[in-house]
PDB file of C-alpha atoms in Angstrom:
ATOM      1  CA  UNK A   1      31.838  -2.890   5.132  1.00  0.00           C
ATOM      2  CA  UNK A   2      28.976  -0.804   5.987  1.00  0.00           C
ATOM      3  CA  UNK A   3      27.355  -0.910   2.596  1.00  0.00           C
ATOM      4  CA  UNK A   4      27.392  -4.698   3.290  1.00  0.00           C
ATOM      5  CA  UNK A   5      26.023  -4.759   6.584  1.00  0.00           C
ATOM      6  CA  UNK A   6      23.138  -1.963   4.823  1.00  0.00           C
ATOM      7  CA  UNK A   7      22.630  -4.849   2.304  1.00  0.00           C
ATOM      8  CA  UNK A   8      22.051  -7.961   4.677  1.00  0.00           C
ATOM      9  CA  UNK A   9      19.873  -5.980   7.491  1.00  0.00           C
ATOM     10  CA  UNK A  10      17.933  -5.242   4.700  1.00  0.00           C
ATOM     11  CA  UNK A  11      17.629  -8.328   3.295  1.00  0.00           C
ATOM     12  CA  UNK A  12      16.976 -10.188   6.971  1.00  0.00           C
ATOM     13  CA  UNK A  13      13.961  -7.850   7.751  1.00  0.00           C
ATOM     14  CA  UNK A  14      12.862  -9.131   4.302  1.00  0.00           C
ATOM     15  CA  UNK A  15      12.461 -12.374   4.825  1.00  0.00           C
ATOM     16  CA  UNK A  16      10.243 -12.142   8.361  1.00  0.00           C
ATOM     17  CA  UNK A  17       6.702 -13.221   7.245  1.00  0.00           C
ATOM     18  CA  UNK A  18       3.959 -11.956   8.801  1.00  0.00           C
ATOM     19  CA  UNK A  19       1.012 -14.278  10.780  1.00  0.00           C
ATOM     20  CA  UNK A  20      -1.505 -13.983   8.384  1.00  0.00           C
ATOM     21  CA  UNK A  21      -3.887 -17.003   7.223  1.00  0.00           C
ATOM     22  CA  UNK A  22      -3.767 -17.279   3.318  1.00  0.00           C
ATOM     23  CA  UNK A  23      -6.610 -15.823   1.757  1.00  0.00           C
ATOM     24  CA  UNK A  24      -6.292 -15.934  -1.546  1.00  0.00           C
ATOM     25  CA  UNK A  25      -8.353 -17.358  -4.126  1.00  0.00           C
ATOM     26  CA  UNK A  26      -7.002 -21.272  -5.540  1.00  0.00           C
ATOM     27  CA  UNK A  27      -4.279 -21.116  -7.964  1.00  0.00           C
ATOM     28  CA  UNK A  28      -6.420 -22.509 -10.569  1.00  0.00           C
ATOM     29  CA  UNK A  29      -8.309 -18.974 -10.680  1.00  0.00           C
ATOM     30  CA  UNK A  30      -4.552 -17.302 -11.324  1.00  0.00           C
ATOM     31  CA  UNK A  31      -3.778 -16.153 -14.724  1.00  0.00           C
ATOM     32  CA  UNK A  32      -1.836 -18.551 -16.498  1.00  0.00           C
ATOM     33  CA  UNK A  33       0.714 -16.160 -18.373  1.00  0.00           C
ATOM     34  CA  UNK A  34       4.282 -17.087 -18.333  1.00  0.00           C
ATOM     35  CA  UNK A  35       7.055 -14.508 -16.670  1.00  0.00           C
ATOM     36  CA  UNK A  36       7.937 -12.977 -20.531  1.00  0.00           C
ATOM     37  CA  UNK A  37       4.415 -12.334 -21.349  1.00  0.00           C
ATOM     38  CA  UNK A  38       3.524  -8.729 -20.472  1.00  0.00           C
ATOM     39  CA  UNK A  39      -0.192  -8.395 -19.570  1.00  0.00           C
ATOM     40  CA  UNK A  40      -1.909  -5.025 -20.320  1.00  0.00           C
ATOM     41  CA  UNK A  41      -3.646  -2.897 -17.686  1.00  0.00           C
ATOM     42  CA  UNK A  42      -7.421  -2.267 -17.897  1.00  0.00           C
ATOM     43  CA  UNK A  43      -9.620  -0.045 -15.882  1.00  0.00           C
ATOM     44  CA  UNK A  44     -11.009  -1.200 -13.297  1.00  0.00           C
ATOM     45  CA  UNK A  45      -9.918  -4.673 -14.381  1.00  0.00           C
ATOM     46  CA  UNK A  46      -7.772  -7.429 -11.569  1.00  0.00           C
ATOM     47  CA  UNK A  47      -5.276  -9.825 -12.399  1.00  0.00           C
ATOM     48  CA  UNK A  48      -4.287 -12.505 -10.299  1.00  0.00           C
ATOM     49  CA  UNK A  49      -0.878 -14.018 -10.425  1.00  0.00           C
ATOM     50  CA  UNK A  50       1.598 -16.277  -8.689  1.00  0.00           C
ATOM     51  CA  UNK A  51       5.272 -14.827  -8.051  1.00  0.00           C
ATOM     52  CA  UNK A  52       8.456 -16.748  -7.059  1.00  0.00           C
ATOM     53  CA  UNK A  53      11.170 -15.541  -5.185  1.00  0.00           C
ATOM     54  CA  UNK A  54      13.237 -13.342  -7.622  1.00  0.00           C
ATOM     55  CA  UNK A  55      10.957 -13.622 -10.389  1.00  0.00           C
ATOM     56  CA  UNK A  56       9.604 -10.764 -12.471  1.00  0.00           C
ATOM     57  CA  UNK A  57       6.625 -10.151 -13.879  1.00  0.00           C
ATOM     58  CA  UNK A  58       5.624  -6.924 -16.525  1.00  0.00           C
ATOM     59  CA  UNK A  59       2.552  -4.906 -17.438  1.00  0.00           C
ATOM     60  CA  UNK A  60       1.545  -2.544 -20.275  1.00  0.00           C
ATOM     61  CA  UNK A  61      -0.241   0.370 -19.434  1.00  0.00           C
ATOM     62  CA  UNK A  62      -0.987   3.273 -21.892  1.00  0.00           C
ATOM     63  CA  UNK A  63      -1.343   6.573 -20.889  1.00  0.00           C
ATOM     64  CA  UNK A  64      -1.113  10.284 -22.088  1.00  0.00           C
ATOM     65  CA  UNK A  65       1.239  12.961 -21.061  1.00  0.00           C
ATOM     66  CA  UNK A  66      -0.123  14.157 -18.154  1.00  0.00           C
ATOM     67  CA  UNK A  67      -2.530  11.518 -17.039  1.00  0.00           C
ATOM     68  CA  UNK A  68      -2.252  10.251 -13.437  1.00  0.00           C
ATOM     69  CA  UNK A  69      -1.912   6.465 -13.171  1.00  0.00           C
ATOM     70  CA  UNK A  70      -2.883   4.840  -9.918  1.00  0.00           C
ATOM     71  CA  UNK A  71      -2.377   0.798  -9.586  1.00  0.00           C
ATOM     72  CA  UNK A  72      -2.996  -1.467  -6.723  1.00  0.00           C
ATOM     73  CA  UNK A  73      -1.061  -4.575  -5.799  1.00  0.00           C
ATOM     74  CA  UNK A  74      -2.802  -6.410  -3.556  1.00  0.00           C
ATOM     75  CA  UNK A  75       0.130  -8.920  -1.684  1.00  0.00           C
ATOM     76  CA  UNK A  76      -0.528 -11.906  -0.509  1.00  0.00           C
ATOM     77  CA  UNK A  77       2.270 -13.594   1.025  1.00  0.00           C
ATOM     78  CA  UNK A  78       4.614 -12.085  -1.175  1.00  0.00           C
ATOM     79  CA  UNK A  79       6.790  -8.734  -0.813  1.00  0.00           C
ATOM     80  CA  UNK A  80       6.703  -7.291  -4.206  1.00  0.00           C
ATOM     81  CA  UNK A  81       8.385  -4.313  -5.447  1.00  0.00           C
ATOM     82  CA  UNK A  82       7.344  -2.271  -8.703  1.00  0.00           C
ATOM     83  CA  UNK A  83       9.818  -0.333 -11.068  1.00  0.00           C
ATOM     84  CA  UNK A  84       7.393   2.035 -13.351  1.00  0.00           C
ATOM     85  CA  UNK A  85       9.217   2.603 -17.109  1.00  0.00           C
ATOM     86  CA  UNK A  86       8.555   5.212 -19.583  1.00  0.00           C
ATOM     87  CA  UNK A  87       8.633   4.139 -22.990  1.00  0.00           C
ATOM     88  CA  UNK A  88      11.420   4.250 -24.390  1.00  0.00           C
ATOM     89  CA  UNK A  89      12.458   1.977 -21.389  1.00  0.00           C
ATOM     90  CA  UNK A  90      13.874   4.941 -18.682  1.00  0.00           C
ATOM     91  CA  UNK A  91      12.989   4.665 -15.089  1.00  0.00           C
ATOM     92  CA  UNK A  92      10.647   6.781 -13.428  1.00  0.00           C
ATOM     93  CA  UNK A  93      10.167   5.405  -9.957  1.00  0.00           C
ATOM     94  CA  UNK A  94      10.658   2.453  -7.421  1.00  0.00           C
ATOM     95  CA  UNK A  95       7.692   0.998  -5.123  1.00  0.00           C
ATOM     96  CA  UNK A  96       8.128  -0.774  -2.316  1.00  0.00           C
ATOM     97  CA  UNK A  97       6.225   1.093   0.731  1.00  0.00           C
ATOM     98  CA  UNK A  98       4.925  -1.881   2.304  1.00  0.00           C
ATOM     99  CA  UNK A  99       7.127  -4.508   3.725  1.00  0.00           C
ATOM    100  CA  UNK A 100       4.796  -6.474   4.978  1.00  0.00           C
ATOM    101  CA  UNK A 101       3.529  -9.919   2.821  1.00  0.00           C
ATOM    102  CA  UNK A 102       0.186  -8.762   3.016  1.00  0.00           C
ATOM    103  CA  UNK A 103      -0.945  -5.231   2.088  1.00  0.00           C
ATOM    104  CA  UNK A 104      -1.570  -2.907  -0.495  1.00  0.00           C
ATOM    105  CA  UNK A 105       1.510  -1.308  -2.862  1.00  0.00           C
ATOM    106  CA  UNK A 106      -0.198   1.416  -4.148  1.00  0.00           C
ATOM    107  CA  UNK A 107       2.119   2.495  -7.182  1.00  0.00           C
ATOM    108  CA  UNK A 108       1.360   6.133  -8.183  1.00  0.00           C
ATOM    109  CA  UNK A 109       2.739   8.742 -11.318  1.00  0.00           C
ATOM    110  CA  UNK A 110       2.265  10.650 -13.616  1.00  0.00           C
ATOM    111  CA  UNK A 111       2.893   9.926 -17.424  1.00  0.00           C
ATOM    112  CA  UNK A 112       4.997  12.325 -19.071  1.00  0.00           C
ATOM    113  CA  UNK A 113       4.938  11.785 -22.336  1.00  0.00           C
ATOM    114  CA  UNK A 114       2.207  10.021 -24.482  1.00  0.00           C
ATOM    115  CA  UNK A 115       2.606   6.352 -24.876  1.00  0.00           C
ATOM    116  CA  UNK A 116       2.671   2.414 -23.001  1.00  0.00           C
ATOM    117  CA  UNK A 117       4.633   2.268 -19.923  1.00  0.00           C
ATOM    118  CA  UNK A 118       5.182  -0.859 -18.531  1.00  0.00           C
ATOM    119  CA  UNK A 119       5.375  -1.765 -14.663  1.00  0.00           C
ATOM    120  CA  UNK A 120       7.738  -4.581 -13.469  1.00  0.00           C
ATOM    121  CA  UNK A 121       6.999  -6.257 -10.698  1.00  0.00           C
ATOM    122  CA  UNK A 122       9.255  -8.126  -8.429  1.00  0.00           C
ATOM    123  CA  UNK A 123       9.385 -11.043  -5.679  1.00  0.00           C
ATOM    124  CA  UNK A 124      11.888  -9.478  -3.960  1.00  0.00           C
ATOM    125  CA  UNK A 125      13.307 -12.356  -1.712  1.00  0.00           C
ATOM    126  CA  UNK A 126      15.196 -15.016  -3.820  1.00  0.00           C
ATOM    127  CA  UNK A 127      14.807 -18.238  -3.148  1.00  0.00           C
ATOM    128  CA  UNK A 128      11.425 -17.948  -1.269  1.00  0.00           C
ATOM    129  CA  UNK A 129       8.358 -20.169  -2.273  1.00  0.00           C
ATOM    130  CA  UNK A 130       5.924 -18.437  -4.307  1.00  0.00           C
ATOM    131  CA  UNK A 131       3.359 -15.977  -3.650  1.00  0.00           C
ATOM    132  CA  UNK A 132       0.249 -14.574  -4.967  1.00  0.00           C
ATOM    133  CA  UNK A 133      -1.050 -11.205  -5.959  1.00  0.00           C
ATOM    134  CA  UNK A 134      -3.307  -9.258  -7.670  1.00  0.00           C
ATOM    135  CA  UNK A 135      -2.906  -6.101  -9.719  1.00  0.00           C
ATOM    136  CA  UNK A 136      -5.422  -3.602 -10.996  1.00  0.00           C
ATOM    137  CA  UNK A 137      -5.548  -0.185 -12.435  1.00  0.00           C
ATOM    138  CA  UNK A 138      -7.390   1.571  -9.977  1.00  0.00           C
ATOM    139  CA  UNK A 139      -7.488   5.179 -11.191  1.00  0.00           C
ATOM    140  CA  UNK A 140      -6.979   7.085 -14.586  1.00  0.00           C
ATOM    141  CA  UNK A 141      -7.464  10.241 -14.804  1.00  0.00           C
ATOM    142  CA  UNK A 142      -5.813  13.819 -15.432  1.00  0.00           C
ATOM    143  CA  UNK A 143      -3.013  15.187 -12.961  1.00  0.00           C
ATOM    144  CA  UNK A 144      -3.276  17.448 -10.222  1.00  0.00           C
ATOM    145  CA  UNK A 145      -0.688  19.926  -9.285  1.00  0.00           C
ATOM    146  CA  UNK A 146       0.099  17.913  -5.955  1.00  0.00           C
ATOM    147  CA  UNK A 147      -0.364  14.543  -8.785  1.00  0.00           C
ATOM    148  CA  UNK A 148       2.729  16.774 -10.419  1.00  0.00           C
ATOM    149  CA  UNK A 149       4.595  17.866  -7.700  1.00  0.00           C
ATOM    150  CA  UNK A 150       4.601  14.029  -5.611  1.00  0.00           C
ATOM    151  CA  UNK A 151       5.644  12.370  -9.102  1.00  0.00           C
ATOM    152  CA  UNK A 152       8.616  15.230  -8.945  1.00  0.00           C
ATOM    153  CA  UNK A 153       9.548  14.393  -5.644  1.00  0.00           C
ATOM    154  CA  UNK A 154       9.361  10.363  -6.503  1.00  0.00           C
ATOM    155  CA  UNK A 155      11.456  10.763  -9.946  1.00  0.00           C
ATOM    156  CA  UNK A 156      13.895  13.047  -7.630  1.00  0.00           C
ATOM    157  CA  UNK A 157      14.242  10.664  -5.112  1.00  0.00           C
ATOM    158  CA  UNK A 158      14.919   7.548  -7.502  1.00  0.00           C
ATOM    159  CA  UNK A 159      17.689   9.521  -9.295  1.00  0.00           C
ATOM    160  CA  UNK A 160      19.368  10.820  -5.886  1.00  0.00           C
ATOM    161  CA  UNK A 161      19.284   6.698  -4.419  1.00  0.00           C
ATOM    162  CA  UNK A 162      20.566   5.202  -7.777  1.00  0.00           C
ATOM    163  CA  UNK A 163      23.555   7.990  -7.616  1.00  0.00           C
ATOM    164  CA  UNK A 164      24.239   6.959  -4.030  1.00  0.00           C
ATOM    165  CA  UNK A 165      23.992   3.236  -4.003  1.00  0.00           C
ATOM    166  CA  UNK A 166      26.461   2.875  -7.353  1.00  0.00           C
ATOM    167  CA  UNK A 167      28.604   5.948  -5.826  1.00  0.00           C
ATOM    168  CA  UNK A 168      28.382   7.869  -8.767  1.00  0.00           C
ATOM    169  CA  UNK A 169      28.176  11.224  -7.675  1.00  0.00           C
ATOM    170  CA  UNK A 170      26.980  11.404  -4.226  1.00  0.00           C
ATOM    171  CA  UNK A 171      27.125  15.458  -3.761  1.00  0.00           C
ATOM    172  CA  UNK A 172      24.556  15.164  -6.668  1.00  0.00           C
ATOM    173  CA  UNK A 173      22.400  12.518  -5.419  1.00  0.00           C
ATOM    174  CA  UNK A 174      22.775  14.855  -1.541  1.00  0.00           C
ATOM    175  CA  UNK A 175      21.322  17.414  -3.606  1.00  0.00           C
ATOM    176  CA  UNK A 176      18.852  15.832  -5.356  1.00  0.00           C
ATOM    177  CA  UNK A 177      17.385  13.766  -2.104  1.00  0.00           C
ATOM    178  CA  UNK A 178      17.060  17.454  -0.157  1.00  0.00           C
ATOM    179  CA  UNK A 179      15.208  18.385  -3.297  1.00  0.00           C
ATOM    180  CA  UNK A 180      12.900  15.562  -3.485  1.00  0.00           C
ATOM    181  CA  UNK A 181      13.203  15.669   1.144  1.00  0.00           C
ATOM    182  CA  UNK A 182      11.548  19.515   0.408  1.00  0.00           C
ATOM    183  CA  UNK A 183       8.809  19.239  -1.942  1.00  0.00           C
ATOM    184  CA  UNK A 184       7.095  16.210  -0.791  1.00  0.00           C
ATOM    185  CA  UNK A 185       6.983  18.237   2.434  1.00  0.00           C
ATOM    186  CA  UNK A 186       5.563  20.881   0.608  1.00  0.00           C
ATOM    187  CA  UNK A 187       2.887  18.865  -0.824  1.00  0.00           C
ATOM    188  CA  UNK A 188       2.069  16.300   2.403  1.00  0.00           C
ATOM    189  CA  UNK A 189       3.587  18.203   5.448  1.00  0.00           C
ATOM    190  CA  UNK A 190       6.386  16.710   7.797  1.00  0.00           C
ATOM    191  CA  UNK A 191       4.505  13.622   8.817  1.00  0.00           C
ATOM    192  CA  UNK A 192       4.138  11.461   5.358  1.00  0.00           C
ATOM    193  CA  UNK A 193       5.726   8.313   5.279  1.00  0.00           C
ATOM    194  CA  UNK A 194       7.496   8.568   2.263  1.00  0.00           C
ATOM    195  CA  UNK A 195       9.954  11.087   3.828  1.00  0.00           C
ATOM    196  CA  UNK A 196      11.202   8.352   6.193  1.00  0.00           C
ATOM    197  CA  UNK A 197      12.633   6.366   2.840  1.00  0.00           C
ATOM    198  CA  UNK A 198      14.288  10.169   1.689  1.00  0.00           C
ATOM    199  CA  UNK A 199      15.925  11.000   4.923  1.00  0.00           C
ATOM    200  CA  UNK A 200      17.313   7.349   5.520  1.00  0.00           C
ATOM    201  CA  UNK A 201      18.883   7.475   2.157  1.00  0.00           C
ATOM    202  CA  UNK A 202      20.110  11.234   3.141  1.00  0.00           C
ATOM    203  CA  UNK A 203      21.716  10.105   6.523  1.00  0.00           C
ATOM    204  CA  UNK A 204      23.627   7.173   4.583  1.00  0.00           C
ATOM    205  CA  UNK A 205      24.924   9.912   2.152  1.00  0.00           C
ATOM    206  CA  UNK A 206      25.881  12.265   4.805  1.00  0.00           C
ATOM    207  CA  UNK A 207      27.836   9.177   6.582  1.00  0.00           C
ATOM    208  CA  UNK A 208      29.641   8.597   2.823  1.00  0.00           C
ATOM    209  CA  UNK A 209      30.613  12.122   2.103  1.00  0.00           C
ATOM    210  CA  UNK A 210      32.046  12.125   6.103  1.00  0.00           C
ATOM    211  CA  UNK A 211      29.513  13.798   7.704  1.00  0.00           C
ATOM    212  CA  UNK A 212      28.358  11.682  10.666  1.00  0.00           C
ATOM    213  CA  UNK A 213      27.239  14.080  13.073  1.00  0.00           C
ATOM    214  CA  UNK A 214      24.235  14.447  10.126  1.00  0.00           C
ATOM    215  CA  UNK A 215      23.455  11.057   9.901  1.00  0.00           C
ATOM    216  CA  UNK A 216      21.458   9.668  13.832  1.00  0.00           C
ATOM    217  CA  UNK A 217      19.642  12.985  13.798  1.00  0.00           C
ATOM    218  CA  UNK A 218      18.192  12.199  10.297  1.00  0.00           C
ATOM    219  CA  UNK A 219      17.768   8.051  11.424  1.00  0.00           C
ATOM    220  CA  UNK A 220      16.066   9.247  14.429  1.00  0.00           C
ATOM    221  CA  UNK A 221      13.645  11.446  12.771  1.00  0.00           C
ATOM    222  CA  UNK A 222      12.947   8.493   9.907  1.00  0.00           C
ATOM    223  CA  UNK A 223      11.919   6.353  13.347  1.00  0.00           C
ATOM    224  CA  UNK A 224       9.615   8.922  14.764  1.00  0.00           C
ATOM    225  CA  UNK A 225       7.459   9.339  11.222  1.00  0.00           C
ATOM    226  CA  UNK A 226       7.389   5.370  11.306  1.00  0.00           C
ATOM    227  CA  UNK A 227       6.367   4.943  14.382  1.00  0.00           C
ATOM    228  CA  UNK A 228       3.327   7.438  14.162  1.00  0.00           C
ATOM    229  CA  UNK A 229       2.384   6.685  10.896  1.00  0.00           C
ATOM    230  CA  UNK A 230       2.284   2.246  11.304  1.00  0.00           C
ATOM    231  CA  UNK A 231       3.039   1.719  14.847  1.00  0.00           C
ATOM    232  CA  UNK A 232       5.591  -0.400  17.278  1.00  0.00           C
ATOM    233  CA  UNK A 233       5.193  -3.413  15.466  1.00  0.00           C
ATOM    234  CA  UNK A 234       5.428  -2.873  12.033  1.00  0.00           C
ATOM    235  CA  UNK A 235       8.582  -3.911   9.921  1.00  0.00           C
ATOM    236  CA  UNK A 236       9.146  -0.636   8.408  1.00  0.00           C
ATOM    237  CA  UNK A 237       9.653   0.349  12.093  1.00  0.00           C
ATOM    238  CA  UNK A 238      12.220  -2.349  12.950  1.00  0.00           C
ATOM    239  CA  UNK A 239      14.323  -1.092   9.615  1.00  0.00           C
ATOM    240  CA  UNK A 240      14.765   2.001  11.080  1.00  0.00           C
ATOM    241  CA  UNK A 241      15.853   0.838  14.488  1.00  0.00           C
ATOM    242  CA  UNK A 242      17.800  -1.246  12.993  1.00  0.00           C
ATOM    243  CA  UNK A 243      19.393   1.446  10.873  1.00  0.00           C
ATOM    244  CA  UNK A 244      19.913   3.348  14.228  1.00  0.00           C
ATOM    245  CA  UNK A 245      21.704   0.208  15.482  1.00  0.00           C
ATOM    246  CA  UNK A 246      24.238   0.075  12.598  1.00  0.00           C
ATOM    247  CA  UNK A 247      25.340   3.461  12.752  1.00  0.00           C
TER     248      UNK A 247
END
């Protein structure tokens, strides 16, 4: 029951569109590929496309081991969300920081192995009319340590949700989380968005494996980094309350 309730609040702060005149270029500017055509990423290069609700949409993008790959989604009335693949078709990380229809998704890693990953993007909200965005591979370069060390945390986290949301193994996926929870703090501090995502998905395990009295402090502390990091109004704020409200 409470994974159900999880899945509809989530889906009902989805579908709130924010005020925001449409400022996108005509369709007749839009690239004209069809959804099975896979597009390959260029430096420096945009793509414009048109999204419907539950529609996907894949790039190539080749890379060596160790390169740092940074792409920009530009949304425009649309709430995307990017999977990154390695090749031989293996996940390596989930994007969907901003909620919002309008904003930058800024999807980040670091290749690691040699070869053409492909990013699949997403209209999250089925059955909504279509959207526009633009994509463009921003940055290419070699990795950092804190390049390494945030793609850790990412791949971490990604294993540790997928473990919890099928209830696989969630003592693994608690472990793996407070891995992932520790070095992006290491890395970025206590304050860094990204950790609200990590200790959400903690305080859900922690209710799962029976251990309540773990779960509002975590919730509450998810809030706080939201709040300071986008403000009162924003929708990633209003998931967490309304995370708050179903435990």
């Amino acid at each position: 029951m409470l994974l159900a309730l999880l899945v509809i609040s989530f889906f009902a702060l989805e579908v709130r569109a924010n005020a925001r005149p449409n400022v996108v270029t005509s369709v007749e500017t839009l690239d004209r590929r069809s959804e099975k055509e896979v597009a390959r990423l260029e430096l420096g290069q945009s793509v414009g496309r048109e999204l419907t609700g539950g529609q996907k949409h894949e790039y190539e993008l080749a890379i060596l081991e160790g390169q740092y790959a940074n792409v920009i989604i530009e949304q425009r009335g649309i709430d995307v969300e990017a999977s990154v693949l390695e090749p031989d078709g293996q996940l390596v990380a989930r994007f969907d920081s901003e909620a919002r229809r309008y904003g930058e998704e800024r999807v980040e890693f670091v290749g690691g192995t040699s070869g053409t990953y492909r990013i699949r993007l997403q209209n999250k909200v089925v059955g909504t009319v279509a959207g526009q965005y633009t994509i463009r591979l921003d940055e290419l370069r070699p990795a950092t340590p804190k390049d390494h060390s945030f793609n850790e945390a990412r791949r971490l986290y990604t294993e540790a949700f997928n473990l919890y949301w099928l209830r696989l193994d969630l003592q693994t996926a608690q472990v793996l989380a407070e891995r992932s929870l520790q070095l992006l703090q290491d890395v970025e501090g206590n304050e860094h968005p990204d950790l609200a995502q990590i200790l959400v998905t903690l305080a859900w395990i922690h209710r799962a494996r029976g251990e309540p009295e773990l779960t509002l402090p975590m919730l509450e502390r998810a809030l706080a980094i939201r709040q300071k990091a986008f403000g009162p109004e924003h929708l990633a704020v209003a998931d967490s309350l309304n995370q708050i409200a179903l435990y």
